[in-house]
């Protein structure tokens, strides 16, 4: 990749100048230095001035000891201070050298002494009398006002300077805090996008994005649109204006954009949706304008807006609610820029969100975001790839089997997998191991799924027994149901908020049948059923299970149309446009029917769970006792007690077999 040593300042982001591979540091001179210098000069003048200070004395002393001896040349009354300054005759200064401050020499002009006059008219009267008493001596009386030079100017200016200083300081801070960047408050309307110029060294490449083959292909195609547009336009086609990466959190959308910036070889502007939002009205729209202006200057180029839902949320339908005006203005500007009157050929907009459902439909229409690239949670094969990427920097033990780890992590996103790898390395380091072993990965997965193990929690013997029978209930019921998720292990070691748990390995299904949902519900209710059957009493321990079962039952009835009485109706609104939260889309009678059906579903599942446990009462007790003894039991133990599950799927079978050929080195 070609090196580009040009230092640029675009949109508040600049790359440091590079010399001999090291950034050159030039001393920075800014406004603060000016203030410092000014203050130093003022203070310097104040203290380093050559003037000696007059010595304080009294009117009486002056009159009786100085004037009477003819030593005083002049008395100057400083009216604004209520003081009078005494100037001695040049040849008499020496006489008072004891009293005078050092620095007064015979040549020094004075004033040599000063005194407080008291009321001006009284003083004038007294001076007149004193002068009349000494007719042979000449003493001049003068009136003046005086400000003590720099000191008084400084004392006047200081508060003003201080206010200006604070004002500038806070404004700079504020505008920088708001992303104003260099240039302060006046740049607030400028786009905050980071610009990655052609040739900028970005370490992320498409190789770092594991799996997501289709999404990667789409993104790569966008890059090729920019590089050789003729190939696509010569047949009359138009180059897409934008692509939207949609998917759950942590699935690699931002990572993909980073890789694109690294590989596109065209200028890449990157910013987040929230960067447009500001406390000033009109700033968002102005930033959008500025972003597109900059981009058009650098076309062909790519603009990436992460978390676009911050500005792209559907515009309100109620025109009286003005609270979102600013956001709507920003969105309107974005819509205009993306497909407005002005052409912006050569600028492709890539955006990412995990809330495509709430985006404004005008934003999503063809001609703006022509393409939607769905980045889903990774499947088994993709998870393997992601694990490989994240295991590369680790020292991994020979027993670590990537396909096995991928199987243990259904439903995990790329970010979760990155977290597993990191957590496993930390766990291994804590145990002073030289390599990260399989068990460390399993512990990391457990920790991420269930939270931190909390063995020090004090649990009474009776409670422990109840927990064991509860968990054994889940395990037994699910073991004996065809469609329940395969069980991994059962534990009564408290973890996170849970006191015990049955761990399943959810099957990766694209669609789920009613039977599967019912079996799942039944195994969820197995815990409470076990408590009732064994102890004849029920506890609060089943709250989480009941919540799950209830939600699932409601979804079955109102979303999936799985109830006979309600029929094939779905009251779910995937567009998010309806006001279902305020008004129900069904009548009161249907509402009652829904409640009834939900109750029916849950009760039937509960009765089924109880029947299963009653039938296998002995085995259930055995599972619970083993659990009490060992705290953690695995599917092999259940197989010994309850027999092999006849419905074990192929995939599940292979789950516990380690593949020798897929070790990560
Ligand atoms: P969000 O929507 O919450 O912003 P996202 O989809 O943008 O999430 P990323 O920030 O791209 O998620 O991913 C987070 C981290 O997860 C990445 O830094 C990377 O370590 C890891 N990751 C996610 N997907 C992948 C993948 N396909 N390959 C490798 N690593 C991945």
XYZ file of C-alpha atoms and ligand atoms in Angstrom, residues 208-212 247-256 258 306-307 353-354 386 389-390 414-415 418, ligand 1:
57
model
C -10.306 -10.232 9.990
C -14.011 -10.481 9.277
C -14.763 -14.152 9.604
C -17.780 -15.804 8.028
C -20.453 -13.425 6.676
C -28.164 -7.045 12.145
C -28.149 -7.818 15.849
C -25.499 -6.213 18.068
C -21.969 -7.546 17.872
C -22.299 -9.324 14.551
C -19.467 -7.435 12.902
C -21.127 -4.536 11.077
C -18.661 -1.934 12.277
C -15.829 -4.390 11.779
C -16.907 -4.858 8.178
C -13.473 -0.827 9.160
C -22.623 3.887 12.257
C -25.768 3.530 14.375
C -27.893 -0.256 12.504
C -29.426 -2.963 14.587
C -14.730 -16.407 13.967
C -9.715 -15.413 13.954
C -9.875 -14.782 17.679
C -19.014 -12.433 16.901
C -18.497 -10.080 19.814
C -14.269 -12.589 20.886
P -23.282 -2.929 17.170
O -24.457 -3.034 16.286
O -23.595 -3.200 18.590
O -22.463 -1.697 16.954
P -21.557 -4.382 15.450
O -22.313 -5.339 14.621
O -21.133 -3.114 14.829
O -22.340 -4.129 16.794
P -18.798 -4.864 15.808
O -18.419 -3.664 16.574
O -18.459 -4.886 14.363
O -20.321 -5.157 16.017
O -18.179 -6.158 16.473
C -17.689 -6.180 17.790
C -16.516 -7.118 17.893
O -16.952 -8.454 17.681
C -15.470 -6.883 16.836
O -14.510 -5.955 17.269
C -14.844 -8.247 16.667
O -13.844 -8.477 17.625
C -15.987 -9.197 16.979
N -16.621 -9.704 15.754
C -17.910 -9.543 15.409
N -18.170 -10.166 14.251
C -17.023 -10.716 13.831
C -16.653 -11.485 12.694
N -17.519 -11.798 11.748
N -15.373 -11.889 12.596
C -14.482 -11.573 13.551
N -14.763 -10.860 14.647
C -16.020 -10.440 14.809
